[in-house]
Short mmCIF file of C-alpha atoms in Angstrom, two decimals:
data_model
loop_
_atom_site.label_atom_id
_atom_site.label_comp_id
_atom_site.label_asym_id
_atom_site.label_seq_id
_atom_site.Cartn_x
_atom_site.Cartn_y
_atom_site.Cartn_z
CA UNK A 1 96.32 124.83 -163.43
CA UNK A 2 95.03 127.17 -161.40
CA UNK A 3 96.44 130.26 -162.76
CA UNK A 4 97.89 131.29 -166.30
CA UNK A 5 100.97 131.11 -167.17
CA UNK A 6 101.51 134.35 -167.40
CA UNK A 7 99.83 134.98 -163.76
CA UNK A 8 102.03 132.66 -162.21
CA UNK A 9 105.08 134.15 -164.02
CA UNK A 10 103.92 137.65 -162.57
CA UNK A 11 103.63 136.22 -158.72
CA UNK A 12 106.83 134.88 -159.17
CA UNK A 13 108.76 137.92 -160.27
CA UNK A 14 107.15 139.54 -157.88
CA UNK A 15 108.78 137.29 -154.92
CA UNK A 16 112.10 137.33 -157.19
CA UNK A 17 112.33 140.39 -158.94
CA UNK A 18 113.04 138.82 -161.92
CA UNK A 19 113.73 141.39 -164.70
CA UNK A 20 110.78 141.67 -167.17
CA UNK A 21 112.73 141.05 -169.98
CA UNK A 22 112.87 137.42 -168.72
CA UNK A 23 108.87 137.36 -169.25
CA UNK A 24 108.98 138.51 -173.09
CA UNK A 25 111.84 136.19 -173.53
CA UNK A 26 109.53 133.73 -172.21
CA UNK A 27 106.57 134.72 -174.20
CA UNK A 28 108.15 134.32 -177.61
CA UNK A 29 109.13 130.76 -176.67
CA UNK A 30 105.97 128.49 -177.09
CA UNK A 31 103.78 128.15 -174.68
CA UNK A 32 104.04 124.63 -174.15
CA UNK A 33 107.13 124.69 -172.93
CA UNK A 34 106.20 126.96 -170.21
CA UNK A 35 103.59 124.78 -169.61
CA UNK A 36 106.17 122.13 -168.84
CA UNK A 37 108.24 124.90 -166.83
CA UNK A 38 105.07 125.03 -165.10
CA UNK A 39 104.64 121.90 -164.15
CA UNK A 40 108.02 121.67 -163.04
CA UNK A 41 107.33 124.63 -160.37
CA UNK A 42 104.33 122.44 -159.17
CA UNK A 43 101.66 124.45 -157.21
CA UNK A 44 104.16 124.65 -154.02
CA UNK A 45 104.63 128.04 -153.45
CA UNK A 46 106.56 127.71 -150.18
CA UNK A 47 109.85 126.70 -152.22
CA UNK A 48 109.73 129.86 -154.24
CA UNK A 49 110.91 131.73 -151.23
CA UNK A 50 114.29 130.65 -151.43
CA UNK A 51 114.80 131.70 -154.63
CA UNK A 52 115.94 134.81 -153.54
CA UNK A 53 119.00 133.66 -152.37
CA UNK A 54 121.04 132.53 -155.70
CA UNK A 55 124.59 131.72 -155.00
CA UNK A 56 126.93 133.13 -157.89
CA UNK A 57 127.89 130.96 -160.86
CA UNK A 58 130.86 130.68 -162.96
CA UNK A 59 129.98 132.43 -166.39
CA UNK A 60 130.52 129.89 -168.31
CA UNK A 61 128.10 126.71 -167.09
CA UNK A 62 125.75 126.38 -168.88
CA UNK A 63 121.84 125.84 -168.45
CA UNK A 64 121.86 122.23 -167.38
CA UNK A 65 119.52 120.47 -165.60
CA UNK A 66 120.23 117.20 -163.77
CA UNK A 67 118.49 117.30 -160.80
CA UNK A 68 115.74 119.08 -160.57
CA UNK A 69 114.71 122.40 -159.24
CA UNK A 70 111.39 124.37 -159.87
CA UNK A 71 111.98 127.35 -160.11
CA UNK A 72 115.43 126.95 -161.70
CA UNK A 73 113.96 128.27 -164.95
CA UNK A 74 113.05 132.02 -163.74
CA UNK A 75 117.03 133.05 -162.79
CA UNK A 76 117.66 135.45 -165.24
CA UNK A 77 120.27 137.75 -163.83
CA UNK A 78 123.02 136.68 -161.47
CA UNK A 79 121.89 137.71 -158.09
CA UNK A 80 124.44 138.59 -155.60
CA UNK A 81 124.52 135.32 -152.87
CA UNK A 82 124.11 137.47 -149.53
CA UNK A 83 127.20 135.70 -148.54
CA UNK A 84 124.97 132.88 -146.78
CA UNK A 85 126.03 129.62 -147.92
CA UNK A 86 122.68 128.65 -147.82
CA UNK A 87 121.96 125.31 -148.97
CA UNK A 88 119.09 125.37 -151.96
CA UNK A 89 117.24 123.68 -154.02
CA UNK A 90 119.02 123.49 -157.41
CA UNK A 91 118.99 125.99 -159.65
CA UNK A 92 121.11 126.96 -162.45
CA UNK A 93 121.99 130.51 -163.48
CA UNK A 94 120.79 131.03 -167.15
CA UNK A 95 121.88 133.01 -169.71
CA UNK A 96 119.60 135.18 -170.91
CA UNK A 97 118.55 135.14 -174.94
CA UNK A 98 118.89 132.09 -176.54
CA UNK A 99 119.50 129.67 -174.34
CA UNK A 100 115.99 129.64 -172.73
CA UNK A 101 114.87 127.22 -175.62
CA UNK A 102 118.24 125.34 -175.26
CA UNK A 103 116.92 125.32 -171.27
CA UNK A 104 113.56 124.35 -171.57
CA UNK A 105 114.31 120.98 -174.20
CA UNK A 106 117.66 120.36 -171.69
CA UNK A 107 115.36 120.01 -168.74
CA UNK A 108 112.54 117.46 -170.35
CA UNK A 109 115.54 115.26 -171.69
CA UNK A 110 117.49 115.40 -168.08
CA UNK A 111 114.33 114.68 -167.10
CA UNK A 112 114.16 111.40 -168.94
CA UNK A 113 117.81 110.72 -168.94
CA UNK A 114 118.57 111.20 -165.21
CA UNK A 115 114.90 109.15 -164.26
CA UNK A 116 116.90 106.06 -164.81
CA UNK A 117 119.72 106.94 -163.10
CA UNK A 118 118.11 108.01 -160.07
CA UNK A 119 115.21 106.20 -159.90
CA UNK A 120 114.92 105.24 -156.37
CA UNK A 121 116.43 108.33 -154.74
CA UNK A 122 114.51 110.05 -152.42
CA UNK A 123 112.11 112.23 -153.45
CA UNK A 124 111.67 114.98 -151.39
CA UNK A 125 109.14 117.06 -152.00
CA UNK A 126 106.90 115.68 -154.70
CA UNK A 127 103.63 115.48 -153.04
CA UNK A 128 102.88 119.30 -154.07
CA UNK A 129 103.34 118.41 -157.60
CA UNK A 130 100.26 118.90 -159.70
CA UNK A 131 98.41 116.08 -161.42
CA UNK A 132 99.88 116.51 -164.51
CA UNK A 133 103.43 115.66 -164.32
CA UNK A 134 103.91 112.21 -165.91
CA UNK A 135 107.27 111.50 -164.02
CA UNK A 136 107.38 113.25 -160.93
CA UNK A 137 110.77 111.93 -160.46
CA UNK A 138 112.78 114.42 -158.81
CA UNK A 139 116.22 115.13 -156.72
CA UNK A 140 116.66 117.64 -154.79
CA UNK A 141 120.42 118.25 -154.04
CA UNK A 142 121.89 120.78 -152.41
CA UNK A 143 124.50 123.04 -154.52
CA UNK A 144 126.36 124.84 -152.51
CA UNK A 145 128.00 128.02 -153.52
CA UNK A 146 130.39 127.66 -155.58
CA UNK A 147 130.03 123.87 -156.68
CA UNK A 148 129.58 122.62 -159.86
CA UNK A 149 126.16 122.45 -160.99
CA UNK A 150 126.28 120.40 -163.89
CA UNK A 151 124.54 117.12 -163.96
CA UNK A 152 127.08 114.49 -164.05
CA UNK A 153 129.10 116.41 -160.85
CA UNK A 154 125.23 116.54 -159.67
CA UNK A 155 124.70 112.69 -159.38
CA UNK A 156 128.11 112.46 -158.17
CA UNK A 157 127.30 114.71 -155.35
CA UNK A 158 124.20 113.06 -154.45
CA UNK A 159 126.00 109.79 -154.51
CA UNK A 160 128.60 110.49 -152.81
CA UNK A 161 126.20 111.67 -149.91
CA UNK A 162 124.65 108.76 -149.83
CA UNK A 163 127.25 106.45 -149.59
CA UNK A 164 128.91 108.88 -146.79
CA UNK A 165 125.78 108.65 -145.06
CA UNK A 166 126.25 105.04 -145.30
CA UNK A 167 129.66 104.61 -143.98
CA UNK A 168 128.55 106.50 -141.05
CA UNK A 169 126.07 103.78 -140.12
CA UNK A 170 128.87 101.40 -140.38
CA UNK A 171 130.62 103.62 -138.30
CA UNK A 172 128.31 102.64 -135.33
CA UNK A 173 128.50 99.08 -136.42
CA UNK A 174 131.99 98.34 -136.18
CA UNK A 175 133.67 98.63 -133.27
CA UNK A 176 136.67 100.67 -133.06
CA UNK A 177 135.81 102.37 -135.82
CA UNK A 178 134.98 105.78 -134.30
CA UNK A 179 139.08 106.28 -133.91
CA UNK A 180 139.86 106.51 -137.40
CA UNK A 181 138.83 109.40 -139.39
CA UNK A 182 138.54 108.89 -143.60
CA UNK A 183 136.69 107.05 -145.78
CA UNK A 184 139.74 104.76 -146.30
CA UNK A 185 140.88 104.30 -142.85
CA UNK A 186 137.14 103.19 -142.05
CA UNK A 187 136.85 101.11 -144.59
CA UNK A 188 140.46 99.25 -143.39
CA UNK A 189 138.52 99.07 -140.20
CA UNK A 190 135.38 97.60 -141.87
CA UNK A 191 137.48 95.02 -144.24
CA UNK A 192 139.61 93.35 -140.90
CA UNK A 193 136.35 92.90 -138.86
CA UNK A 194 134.47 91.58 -141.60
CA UNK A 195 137.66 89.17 -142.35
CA UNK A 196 138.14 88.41 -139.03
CA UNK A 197 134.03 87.55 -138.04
CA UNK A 198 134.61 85.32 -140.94
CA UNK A 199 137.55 83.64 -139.45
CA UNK A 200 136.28 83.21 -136.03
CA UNK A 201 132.88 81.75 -137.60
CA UNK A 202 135.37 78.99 -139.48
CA UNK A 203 137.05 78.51 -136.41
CA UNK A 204 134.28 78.06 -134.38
CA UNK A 205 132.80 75.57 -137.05
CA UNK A 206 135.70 73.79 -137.08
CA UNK A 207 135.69 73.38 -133.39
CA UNK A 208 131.68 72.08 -134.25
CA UNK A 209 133.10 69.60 -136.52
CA UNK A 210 135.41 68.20 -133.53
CA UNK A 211 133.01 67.93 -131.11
CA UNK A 212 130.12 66.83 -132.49
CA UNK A 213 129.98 63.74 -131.81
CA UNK A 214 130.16 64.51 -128.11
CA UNK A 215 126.97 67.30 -128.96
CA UNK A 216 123.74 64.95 -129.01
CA UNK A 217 123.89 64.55 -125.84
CA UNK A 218 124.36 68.07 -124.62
CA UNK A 219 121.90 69.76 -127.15
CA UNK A 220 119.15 69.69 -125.40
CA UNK A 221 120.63 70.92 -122.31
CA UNK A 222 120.80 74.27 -123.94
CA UNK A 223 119.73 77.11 -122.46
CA UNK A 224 118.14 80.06 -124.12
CA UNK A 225 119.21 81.93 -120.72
CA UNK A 226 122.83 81.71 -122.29
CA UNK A 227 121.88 83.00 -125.62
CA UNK A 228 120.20 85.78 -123.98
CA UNK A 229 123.05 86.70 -121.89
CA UNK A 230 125.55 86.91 -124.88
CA UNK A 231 122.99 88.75 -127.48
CA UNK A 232 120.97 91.12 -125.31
CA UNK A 233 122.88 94.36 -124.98
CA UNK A 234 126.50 93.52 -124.63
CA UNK A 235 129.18 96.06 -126.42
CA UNK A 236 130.54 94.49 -129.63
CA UNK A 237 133.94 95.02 -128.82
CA UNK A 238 133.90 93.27 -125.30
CA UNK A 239 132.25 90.55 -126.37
CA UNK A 240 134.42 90.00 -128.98
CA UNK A 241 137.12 90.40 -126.42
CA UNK A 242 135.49 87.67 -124.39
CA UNK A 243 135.08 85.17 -126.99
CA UNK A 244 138.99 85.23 -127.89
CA UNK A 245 140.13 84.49 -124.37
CA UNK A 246 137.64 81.44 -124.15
CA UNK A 247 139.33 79.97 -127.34
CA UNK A 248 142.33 78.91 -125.44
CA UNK A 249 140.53 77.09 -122.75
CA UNK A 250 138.78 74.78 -125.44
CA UNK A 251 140.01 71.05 -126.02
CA UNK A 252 140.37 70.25 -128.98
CA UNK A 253 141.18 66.76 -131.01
CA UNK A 254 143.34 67.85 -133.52
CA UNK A 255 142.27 66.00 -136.39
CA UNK A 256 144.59 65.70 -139.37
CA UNK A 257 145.39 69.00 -140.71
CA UNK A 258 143.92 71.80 -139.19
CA UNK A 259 143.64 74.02 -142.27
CA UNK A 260 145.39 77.19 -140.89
CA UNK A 261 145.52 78.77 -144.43
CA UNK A 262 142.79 81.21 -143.59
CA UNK A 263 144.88 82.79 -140.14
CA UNK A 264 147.79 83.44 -142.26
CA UNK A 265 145.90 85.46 -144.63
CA UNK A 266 145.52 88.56 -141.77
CA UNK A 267 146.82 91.54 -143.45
CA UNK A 268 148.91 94.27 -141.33
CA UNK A 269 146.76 95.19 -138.71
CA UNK A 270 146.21 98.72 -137.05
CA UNK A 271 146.52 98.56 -133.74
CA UNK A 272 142.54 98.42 -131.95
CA UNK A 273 142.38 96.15 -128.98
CA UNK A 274 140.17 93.45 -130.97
CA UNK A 275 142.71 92.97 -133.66
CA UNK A 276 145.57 92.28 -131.66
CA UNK A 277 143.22 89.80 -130.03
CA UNK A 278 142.71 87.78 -132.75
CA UNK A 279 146.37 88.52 -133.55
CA UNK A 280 147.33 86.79 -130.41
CA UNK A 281 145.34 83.76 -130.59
CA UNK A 282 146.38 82.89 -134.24
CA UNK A 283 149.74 83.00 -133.38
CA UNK A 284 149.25 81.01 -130.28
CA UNK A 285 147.63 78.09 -132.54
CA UNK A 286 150.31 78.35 -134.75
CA UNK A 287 153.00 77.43 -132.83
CA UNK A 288 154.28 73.89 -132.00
CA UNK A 289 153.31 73.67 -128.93
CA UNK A 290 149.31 73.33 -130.18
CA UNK A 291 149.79 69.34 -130.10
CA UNK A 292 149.79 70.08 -126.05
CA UNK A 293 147.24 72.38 -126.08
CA UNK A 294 144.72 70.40 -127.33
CA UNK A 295 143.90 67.34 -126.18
CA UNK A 296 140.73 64.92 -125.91
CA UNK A 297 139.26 63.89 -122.91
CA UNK B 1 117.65 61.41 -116.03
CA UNK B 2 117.61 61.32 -119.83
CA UNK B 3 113.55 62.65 -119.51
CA UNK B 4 114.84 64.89 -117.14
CA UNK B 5 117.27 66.05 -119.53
CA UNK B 6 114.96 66.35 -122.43
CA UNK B 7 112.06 67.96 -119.97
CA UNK B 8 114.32 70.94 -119.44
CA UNK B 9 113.84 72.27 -123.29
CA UNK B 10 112.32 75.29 -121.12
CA UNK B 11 112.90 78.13 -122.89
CA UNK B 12 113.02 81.70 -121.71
CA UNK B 13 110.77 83.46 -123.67
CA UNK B 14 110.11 87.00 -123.91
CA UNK B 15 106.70 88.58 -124.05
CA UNK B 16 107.14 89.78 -127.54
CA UNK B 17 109.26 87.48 -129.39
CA UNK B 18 109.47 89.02 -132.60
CA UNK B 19 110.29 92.42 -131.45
CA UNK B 20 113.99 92.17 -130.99
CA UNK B 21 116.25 91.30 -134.47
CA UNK B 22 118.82 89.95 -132.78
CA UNK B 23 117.21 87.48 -131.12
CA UNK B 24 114.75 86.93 -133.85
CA UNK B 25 118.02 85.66 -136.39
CA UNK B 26 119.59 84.07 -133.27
CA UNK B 27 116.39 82.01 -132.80
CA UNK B 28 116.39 81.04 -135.87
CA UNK B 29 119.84 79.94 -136.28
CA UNK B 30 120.00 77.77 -133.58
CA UNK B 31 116.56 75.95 -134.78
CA UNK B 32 118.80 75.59 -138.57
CA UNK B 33 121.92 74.72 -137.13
CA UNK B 34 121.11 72.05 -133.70
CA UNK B 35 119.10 69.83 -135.53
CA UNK B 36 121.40 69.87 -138.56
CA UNK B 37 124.00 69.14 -136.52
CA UNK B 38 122.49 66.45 -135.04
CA UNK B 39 121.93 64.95 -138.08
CA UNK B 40 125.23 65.20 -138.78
CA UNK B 41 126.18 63.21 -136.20
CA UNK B 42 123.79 60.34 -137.31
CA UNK B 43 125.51 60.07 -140.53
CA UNK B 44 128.50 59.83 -139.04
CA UNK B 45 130.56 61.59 -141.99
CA UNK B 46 130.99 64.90 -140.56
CA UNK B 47 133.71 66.56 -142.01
CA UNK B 48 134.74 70.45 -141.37
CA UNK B 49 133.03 70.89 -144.91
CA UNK B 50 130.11 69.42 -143.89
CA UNK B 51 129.58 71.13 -140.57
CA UNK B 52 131.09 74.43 -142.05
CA UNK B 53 128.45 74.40 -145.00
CA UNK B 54 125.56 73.21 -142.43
CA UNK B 55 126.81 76.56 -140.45
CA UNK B 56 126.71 78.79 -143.80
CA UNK B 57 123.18 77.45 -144.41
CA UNK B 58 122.10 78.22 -141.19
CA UNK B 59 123.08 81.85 -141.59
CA UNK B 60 121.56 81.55 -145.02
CA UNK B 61 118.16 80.61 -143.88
CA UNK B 62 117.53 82.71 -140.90
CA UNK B 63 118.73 86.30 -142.64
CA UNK B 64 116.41 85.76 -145.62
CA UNK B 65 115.18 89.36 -145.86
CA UNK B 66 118.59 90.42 -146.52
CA UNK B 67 120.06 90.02 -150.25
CA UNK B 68 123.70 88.95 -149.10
CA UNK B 69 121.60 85.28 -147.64
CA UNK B 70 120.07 84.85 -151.21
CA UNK B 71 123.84 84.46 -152.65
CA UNK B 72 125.29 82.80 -150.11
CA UNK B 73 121.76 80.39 -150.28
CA UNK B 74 122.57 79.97 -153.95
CA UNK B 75 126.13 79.46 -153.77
CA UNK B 76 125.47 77.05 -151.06
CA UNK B 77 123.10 75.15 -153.20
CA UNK B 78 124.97 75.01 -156.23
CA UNK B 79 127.83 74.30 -155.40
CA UNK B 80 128.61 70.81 -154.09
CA UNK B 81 132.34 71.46 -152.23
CA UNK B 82 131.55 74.64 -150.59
CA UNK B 83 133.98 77.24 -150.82
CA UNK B 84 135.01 79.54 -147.27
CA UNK B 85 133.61 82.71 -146.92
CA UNK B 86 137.24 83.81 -147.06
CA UNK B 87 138.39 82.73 -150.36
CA UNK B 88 138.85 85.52 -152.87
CA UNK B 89 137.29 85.37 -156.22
CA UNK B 90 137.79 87.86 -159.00
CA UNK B 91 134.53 89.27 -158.97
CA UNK B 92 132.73 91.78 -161.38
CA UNK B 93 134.26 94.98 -161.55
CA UNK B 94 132.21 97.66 -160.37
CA UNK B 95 131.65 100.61 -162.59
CA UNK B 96 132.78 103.57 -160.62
CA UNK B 97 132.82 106.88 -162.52
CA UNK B 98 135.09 108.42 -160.21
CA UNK B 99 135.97 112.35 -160.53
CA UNK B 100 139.69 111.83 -159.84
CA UNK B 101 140.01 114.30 -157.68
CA UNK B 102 142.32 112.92 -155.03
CA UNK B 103 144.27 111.15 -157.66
CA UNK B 104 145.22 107.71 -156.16
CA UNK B 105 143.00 108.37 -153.06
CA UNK B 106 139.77 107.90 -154.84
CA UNK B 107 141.90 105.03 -156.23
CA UNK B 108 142.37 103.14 -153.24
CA UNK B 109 139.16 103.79 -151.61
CA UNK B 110 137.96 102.27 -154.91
CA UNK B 111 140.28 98.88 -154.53
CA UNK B 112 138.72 98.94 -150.85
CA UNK B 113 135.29 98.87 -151.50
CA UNK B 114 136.32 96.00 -154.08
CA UNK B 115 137.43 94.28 -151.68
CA UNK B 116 134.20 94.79 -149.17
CA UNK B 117 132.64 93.21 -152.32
CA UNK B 118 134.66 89.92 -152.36
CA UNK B 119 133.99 89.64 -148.34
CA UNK B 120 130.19 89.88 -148.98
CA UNK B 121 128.66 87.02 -150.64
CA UNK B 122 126.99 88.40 -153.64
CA UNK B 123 128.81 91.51 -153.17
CA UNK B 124 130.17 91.58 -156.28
CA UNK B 125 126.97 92.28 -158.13
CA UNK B 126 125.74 94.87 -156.11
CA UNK B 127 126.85 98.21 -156.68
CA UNK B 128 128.19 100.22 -154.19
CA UNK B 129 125.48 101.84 -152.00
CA UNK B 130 123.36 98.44 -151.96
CA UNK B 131 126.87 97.25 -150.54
CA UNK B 132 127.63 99.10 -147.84
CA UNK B 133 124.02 98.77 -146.44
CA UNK B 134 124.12 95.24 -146.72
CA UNK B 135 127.72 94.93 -145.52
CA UNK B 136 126.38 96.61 -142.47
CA UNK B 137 123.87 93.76 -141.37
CA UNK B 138 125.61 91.03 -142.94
CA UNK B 139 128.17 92.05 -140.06
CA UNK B 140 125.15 92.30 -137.53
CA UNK B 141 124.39 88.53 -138.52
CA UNK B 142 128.36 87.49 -138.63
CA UNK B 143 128.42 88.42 -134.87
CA UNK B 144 125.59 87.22 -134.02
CA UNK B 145 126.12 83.82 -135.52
CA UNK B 146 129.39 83.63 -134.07
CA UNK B 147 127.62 83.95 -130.15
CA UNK B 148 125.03 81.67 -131.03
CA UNK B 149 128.26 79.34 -132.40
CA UNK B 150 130.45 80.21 -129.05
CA UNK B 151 127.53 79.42 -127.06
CA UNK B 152 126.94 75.75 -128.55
CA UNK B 153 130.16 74.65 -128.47
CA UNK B 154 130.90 75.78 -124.61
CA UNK B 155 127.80 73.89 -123.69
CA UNK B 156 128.96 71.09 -125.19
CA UNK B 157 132.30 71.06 -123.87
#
């Protein structure tokens, strides 16, 4: 450490104004736990900045520490948000007298506790930590103004981001899926494509498992030209599309039972162009007339 | 005219083969599934199990990096009358410490996201996140196995 404690506490209430009482409150707790509060702020002084922008708490939370913020520790009095609704780095308002100690233990346990939970989040801005943090471990999450700051609703929030940020990759994935809005409504979308890939890849086995006798001699004849027709750059949804209309032109033995178990599973399907598709063709196999349909050369 | 017919394995290669995913796993597939097809056909047993599990294993072996392939590899291995892709199986719950604030919204978001884990193969003991980024190129592959599948079997026809 580059500076004392008590230097660093002095640069830091002069970019926060923190009251001075804070400081003597401070000094009568051990100094080893400041060292720790220390080592918490790191030796980035960049992040301090923000600290003057403190969005108002309830009264009644109290001094928790999930995810981790620096210079959570130095908040003494509420300071009025400037009605930004600035995303920050985490910090918790304290109450002043007697709960620092309760503030400084709280934030080495969440330290330990929430390492486990979280290992493998993203660490954001770690690198400026100094050498002497054991488990440079930490979250940064944005709490917004008026959200709950507490740990548990902490993780939550940072899961839940995550996983949104997720879906919205699906998003791009499936086709179709840009139409519906809502976590549920894309994940409807998700669960039918997923369901129906899966049925069109038993399908198209089963067609394999027709034909293959009739394959060895046409193997070799294939083309990598065709593959990189299909593959290179065509939209998801046509090709899909595509695929469904060639069905019907197959011929196909019909051998025994054709186990159509797995097309009658299709649950109630919205109404995007793909699904009605597939929709079409199973109930075209389905009917009677199939026998005619198919036939061997 | 059979030479001439096995002469023309030309290939159309790009410069940088590895580059592109999609053709990377489609590459691959086809080099799993043709010649396990064809040996298939030798045996002269091929039932829809047969080819559909030779299809599964292809899609097993040429997505290894992903965790989904590792299941389905295992599942595929272990188990001697394959089971489709498509068959439900009560799976591990997922722990999901939901807040509760929507009431039965968070509810049924919840049953959907157990069901994404009975469509993916291993889904079911993965927790969510790992899910939904595997669901996402477990789908990639899904299409991309059916082309390669809808490709082989016009050819052939």
């Amino acid at each position: 450490m580059d500076l004392s404690v008590l230097d660093r506490l002095k640069w830091l209430q002069q970019q926060q104004m923190v009251s001075p009482e804070f400081l003597q409150i401070l000094g009568s707790d051990g100094r080893e736990e400041l060292k720790r509060v220390e080592s918490y702020l790191g030796n980035n002084n960049d992040e301090l900045q923000s600290f003057r922008h403190f969005p108002e708490f309830g009264p009644d939370y109290d001094a928790t520490d999930g995810c981790i913020s620096r210079t959570s520790s130095f908040q003494m009095e509420p300071v009025k948000n400037n009605g930004h609704n600035r995303a920050i780095a985490l910090h918790n308002k304290r109450k002043p007298e007697g709960k620092t100690e309760k503030r400084e233990k709280k934030k080495i346990k969440a330290e330990d506790e929430t390492e486990s939970s979280m290992k493998g989040k993203t660490n954001m801005s770690n690198t400026e930590t100094s050498s002497e943090i054991q488990k440079p471990d930490y979250i940064h999450v944005r709490a917004r103004r008026g959200e709950a700051t507490d740990r548990h609703s902490l993780a939550e929030r940072a899961r839940r981001e995550k996983i949104s940020k997720k879906m919205k990759c699906l998003q791009d994935i499936v086709p179709g899926c840009n139409k519906v809005t809502g976590k549920a409504g894309m994940l409807d979308e998700i669960i039918n494509y997923v369901q129906s890939l899966q049925q069109q890849v038993e399908f198209l086995s089963m067609k394999l498992s027709v034909i293959n006798p009739e394959l060895e001699c046409h193997i070799d004849d294939l083309s990598a030209k065709q593959f990189q027709a299909y593959f290179t750059g065509l939209p998801e949804a046509d090709s899909k599309q595509s695929i469904m209309a060639d069905f019907r032109s197959f011929p196909l033995h019909q051998q025994g039972s054709i186990d159509y178990s797995v097309m009658n599973g299709t649950k109630d399907q919205t109404s995007s162009s793909w699904e009605t598709h597939s929709q079409c063709l199973y109930n075209s196999l389905r009917t009677d007339s199939v026998s005619n349909f198919f036939s061997l050369k | 005219m059979e030479r001439q017919i096995i002469n023309k394995k030309k290939r159309v290669f790009s410069l940088e083969p590895n580059k592109n995913p999609s053709a990377v796993f489609t590459r691959k597939y086809t080099s799993h599934l043709v010649p396990a097809l064809k040996k298939l056909n030798m045996n002269k047993n091929s039932s829809k199990q047969t080819v559909k599990h030779e299809v599964d294993m292809a899609l097993a072996l040429s997505a290894q990096e992903f965790a989904w392939s590792r299941f389905l590899l295992q599942k595929l291995s272990s188990s001697t009358n394959p089971t489709t892709t498509t068959s439900s199986s009560d799976g591990i719950q997922i722990l999901e410490r939901s807040d509760k604030e929507g009431g039965n919204e968070e509810g049924e978001i919840e049953e959907k996201l157990r069901e994404l884990q009975t469509l993916l193969p291993g889904g079911e003991e993965m927790n969510v996140e790992e899910m939904l980024s595997e669901i996402g190129n477990y789908i990639k592959c899904l299409e991309l196995q059916t082309i390669a599948l809808k490709s082989i079997v016009q050819d052939s026809t």
